Coordinates of C-alpha atoms in Angstrom, one line a residue:
X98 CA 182.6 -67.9 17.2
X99 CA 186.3 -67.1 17.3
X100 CA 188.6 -67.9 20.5
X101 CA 188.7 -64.0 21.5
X102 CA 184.9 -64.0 22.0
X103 CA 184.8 -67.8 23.4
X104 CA 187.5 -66.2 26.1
X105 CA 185.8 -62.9 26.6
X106 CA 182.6 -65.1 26.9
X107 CA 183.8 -67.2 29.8
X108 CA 185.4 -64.0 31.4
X109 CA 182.2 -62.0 31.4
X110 CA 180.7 -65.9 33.6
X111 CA 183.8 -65.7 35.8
X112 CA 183.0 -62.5 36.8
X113 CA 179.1 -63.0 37.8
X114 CA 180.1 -65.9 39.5
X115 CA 182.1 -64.2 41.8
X116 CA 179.4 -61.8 42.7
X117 CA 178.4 -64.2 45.7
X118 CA 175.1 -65.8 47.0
X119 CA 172.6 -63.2 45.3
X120 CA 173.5 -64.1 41.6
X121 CA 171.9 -67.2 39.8
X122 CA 175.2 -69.0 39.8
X123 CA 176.2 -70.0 43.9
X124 CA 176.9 -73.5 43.9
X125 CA 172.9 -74.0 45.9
X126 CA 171.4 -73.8 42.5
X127 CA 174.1 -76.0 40.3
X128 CA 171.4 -78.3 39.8
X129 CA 168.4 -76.0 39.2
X130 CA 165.8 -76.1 36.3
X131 CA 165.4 -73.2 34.2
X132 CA 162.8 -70.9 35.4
X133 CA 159.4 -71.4 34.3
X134 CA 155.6 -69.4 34.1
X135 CA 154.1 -73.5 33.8
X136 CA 151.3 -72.8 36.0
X137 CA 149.7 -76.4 35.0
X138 CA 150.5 -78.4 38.4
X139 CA 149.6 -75.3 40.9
X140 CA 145.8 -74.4 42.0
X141 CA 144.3 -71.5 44.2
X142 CA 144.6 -72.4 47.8
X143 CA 141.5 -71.8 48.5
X144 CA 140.1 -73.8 46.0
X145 CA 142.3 -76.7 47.5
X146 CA 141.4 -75.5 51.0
X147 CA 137.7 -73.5 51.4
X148 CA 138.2 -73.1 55.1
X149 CA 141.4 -71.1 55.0
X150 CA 141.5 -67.2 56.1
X151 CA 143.9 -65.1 53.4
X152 CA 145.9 -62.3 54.9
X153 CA 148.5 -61.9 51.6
X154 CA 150.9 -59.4 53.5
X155 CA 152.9 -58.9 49.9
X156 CA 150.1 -57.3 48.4
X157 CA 149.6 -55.3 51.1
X158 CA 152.0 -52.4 52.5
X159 CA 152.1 -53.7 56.0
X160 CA 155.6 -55.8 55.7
X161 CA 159.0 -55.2 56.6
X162 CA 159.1 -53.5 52.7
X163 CA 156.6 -51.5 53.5
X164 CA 155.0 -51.5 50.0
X165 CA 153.2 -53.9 47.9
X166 CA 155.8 -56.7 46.6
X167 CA 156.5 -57.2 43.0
X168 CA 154.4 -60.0 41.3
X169 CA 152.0 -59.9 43.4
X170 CA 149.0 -59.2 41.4
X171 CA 145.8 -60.3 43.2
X172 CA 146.1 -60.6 46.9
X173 CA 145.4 -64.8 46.8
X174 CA 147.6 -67.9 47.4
X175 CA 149.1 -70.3 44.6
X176 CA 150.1 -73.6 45.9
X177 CA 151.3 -76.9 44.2
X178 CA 149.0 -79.4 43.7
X179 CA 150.5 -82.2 46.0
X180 CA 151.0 -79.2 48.5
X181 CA 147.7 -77.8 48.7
X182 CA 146.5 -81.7 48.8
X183 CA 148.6 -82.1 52.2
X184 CA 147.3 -78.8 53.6
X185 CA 143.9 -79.6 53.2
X186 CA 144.4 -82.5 55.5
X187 CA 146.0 -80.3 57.6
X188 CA 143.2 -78.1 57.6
X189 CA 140.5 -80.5 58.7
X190 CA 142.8 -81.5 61.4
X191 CA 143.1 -78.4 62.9
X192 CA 139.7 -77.5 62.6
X193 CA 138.3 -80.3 64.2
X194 CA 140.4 -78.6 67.6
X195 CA 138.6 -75.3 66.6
X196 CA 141.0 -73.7 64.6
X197 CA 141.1 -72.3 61.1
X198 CA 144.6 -71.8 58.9
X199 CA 145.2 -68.1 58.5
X200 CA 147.9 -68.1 55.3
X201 CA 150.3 -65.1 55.3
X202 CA 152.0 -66.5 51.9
X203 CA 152.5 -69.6 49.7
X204 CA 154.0 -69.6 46.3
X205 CA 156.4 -66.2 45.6
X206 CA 157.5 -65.5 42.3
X207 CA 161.1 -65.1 41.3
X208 CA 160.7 -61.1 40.7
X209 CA 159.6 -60.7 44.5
X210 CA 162.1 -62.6 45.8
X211 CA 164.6 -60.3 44.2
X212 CA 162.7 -57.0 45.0
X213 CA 163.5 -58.1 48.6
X214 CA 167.4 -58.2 47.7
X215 CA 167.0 -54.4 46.0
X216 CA 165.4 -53.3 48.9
X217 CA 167.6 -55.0 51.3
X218 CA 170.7 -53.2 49.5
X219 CA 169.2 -50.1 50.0
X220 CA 170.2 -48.8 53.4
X221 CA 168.7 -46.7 53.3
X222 CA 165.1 -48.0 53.1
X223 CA 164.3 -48.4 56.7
X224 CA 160.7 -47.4 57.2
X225 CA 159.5 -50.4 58.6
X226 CA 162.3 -51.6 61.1
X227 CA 160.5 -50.4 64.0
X228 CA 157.7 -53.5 63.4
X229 CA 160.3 -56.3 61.8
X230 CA 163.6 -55.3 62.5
X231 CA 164.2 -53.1 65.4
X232 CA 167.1 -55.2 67.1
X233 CA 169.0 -55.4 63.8
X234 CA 170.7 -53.0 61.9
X235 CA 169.7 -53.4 58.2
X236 CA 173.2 -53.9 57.1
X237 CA 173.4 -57.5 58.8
X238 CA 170.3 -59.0 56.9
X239 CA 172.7 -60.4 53.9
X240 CA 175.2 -61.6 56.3
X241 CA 172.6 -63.8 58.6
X242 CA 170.6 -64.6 55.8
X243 CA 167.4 -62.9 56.3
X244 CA 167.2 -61.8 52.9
X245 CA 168.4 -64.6 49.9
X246 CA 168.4 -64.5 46.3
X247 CA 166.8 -67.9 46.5
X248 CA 163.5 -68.8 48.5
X249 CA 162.1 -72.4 48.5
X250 CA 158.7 -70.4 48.4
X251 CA 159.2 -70.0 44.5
X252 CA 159.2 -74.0 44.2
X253 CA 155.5 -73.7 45.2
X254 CA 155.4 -76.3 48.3
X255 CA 156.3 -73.9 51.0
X256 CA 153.6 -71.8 53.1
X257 CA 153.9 -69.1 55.9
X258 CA 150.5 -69.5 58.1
X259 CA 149.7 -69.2 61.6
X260 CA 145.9 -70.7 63.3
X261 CA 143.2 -68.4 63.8
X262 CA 140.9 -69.6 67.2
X263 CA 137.4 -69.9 66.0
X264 CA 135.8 -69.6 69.6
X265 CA 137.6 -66.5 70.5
X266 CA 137.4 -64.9 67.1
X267 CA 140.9 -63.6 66.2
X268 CA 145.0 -65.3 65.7
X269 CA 146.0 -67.9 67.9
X270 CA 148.6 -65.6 70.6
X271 CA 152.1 -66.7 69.1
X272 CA 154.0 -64.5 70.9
X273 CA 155.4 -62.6 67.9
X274 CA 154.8 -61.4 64.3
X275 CA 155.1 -62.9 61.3
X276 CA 158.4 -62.0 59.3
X277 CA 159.9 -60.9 62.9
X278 CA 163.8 -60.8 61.8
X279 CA 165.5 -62.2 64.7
X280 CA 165.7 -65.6 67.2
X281 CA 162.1 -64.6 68.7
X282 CA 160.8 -66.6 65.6
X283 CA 163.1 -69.3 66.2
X284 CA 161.0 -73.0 66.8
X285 CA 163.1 -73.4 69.7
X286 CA 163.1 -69.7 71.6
X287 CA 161.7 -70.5 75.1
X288 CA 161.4 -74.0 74.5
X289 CA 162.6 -77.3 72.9
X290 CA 160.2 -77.7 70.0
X291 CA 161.3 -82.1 69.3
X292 CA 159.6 -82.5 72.7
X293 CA 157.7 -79.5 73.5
X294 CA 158.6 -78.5 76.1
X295 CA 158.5 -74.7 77.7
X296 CA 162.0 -74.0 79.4
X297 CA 161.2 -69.9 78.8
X298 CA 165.5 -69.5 78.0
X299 CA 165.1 -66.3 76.2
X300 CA 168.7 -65.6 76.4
X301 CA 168.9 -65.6 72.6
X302 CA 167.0 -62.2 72.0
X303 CA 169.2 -59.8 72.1
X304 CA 166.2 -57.3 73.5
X305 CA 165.6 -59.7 76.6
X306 CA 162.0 -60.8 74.7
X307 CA 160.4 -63.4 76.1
X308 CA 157.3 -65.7 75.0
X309 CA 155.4 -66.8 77.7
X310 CA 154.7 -71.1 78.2
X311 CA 150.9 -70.9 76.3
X312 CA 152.6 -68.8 73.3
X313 CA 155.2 -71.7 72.9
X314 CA 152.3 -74.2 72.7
X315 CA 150.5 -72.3 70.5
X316 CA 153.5 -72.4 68.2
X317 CA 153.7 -76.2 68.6
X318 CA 150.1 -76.9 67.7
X319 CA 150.5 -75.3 64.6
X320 CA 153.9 -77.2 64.1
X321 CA 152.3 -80.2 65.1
X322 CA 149.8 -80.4 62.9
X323 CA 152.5 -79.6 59.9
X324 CA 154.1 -82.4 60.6
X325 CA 151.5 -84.8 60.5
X326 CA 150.5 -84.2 57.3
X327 CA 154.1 -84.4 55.7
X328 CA 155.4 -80.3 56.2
X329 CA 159.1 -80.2 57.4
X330 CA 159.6 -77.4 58.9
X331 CA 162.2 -74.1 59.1
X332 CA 164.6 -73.7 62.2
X333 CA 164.3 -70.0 61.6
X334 CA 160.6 -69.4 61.5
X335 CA 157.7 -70.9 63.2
X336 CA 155.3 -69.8 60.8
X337 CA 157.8 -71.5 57.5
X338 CA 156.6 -74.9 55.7
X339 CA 157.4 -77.0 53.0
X340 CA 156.3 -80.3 52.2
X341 CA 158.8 -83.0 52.8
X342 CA 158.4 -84.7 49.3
X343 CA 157.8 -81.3 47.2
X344 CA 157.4 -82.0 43.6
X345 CA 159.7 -79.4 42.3
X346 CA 162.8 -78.9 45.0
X347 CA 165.2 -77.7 41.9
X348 CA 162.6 -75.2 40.1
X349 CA 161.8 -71.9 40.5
X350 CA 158.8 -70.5 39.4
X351 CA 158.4 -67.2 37.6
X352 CA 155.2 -66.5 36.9
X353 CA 152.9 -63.8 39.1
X354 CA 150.1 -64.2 41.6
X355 CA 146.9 -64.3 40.4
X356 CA 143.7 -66.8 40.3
X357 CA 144.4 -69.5 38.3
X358 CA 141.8 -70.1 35.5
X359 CA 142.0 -73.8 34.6

C-alpha cells in the first residue's frame, strides 16, 4: 500500500473518531474484544431458572420504541452461564419470601442496541413519550445518556427484572415502570437505598412524582436480594443488574435472541 492510501486510510479513522460516544471508537471501548455470535457460554434463562415469569418487552410493541426491537427473534431470555448460575440463587431466595422474578430483559444484541440510537435520532419518532418519556423532550436522551451506543446488556451478565407477589397474584407495586426515562427510577428517589431508608424527597422529579414508603421497600427487596447473590447494581434504574464478577466485561455480543439448542 502506497503512503497516499496509508494517509487517506488514517484520515477516513480520524474522522469516525470524531463522531462522539455512538461510534465504535470512544475511548469506553479501547479495550474491547471484537464482537462475537459465540453463543457457547450463554443458556436460556429459564432453563437456568424454571421459576422465572418472562415478559420480553423488546419483542413486544409496548416500549418506549413502540415496535418490536431488532434481534429479537423469539420473545425469551439469554443469560451467561455464571449469570444465570447467580440468579438462580437469587431466585430461590426470593421465593422462599413469596416472590417470583418477573425478567423484562437480559442479554441484548449489538443490532438492538443500535436500533435504539436510530430511533432516538429520529425526532421525530415520539409515539410512545406519553408512557416513558413524558417529562423529557426526546432531544435530551443523547445528552443525559438515556440512549448509548454501548449497553453492558450485550456482555450477557446484566438483567432488567422486577418481583412478582405470588399471594396477591400480580407485580410487586414499584412505584413506577420499567424503562421510565427520568430520576423516578433512580435507587435513591424517596429514599437512601445504602440504608434503606424512606425520606419521600421527591424533589428530583421534575413532575413533583412521588413514591410512596412501601413502593421504596419494594424496590429494596428486589435490590436486596441482587446483592446477595453477587449483582451490582445501576444508580439509574432500580430494575438494572449485572453481576459483579461478569465473565465478559470487554465483549459484546452479536448474535440474536432465540432458544439456545445446545
Amino acid at each position: 500500500m502506497n503512503r497516499a492510501k496509508i494517509w487517506m486510510l488514517a484520515a477516513i479513522f480520524a474522522i469516525i473518531c470524531g463522531t462522539g460516544a455512538l461510534t465504535s471508537c470512544h475511548k469506553d471501548d479501547s479495550a474491547a474484544i471484537a464482537p462475537t455470535e459465540d453463543t457457547t457460554q450463554f443458556v436460556t434463562l429459564t432453563d437456568a431458572v424454571p421459576d422465572a415469569i418472562l415478559e420480553i418487552r423488546y419483542f413486544s410493541t409496548y416500549n418506549f420504541v413502540g415496535e418490536r426491537i431488532d434481534g429479537y427473534l423469539e420473545p425469551t431470555a439469554l443469560l451467561t452461564k455464571q449469570a444465570a448460575k447467580a440468579l438462580k440463587e437469587v431466585s430461590d431466595d426470593v421465593k422462599s419470601k413469596g416472590y417470583r422474578l418477573k425478567i423484562y430483559d437480559a442479554y441484548r444484541p449489538q443490532k438492538a442496541v443500535d436500533h435504539f440510537v436510530r430511533w432516538a435520532a429520529d425526532l421525530s419518532a415520539t409515539e410512545m413519550k406519553p408512557y416513558f418519556y413524558p417529562d423529557l423532550d426526546k432531544s435530551v436522551l443523547f445528552e443525559q445518556e438515556y440512549i448509548m451506543g454501548k449497553s453492558g446488556h450485550t456482555r450477557g451478565s446484566t438483567v432488567d427484572l422486577t418481583l412478582f407477589d405470588m399471594n396477591k397474584e400480580k407485580e410487586l407495586d414499584m412505584g413506577g415502570t420499567f424503562d421510565w426515562f427520568g430520576p423516578e427510577s433512580h435507587p435513591d428517589f424517596c429514599g437512601n437505598p445504602e440504608t434503606g431508608e424512606y425520606t419521600g424527597d421527591n424533589s428530583k422529579s421534575p413532575a413533583g412524582r412521588s413514591i410512596t414508603a412501601e413502593q421504596f421497600e419494594n424496590r429494596m427487596i428486589l435490590r436486596r436480594a441482587m446483592l446477595r447473590h453477587g449483582f451490582a447494581p445501576l444508580h439509574t434504574e432500580w430494575w438494572h443488574f449485572t453481576l459483579k464478577d461478569e465473565p465478559f466485561p470487554d465483549t459484546y455480543f452479536t448474535f440474536p435472541i432465540r432458544q439456545l439448542k445446545h
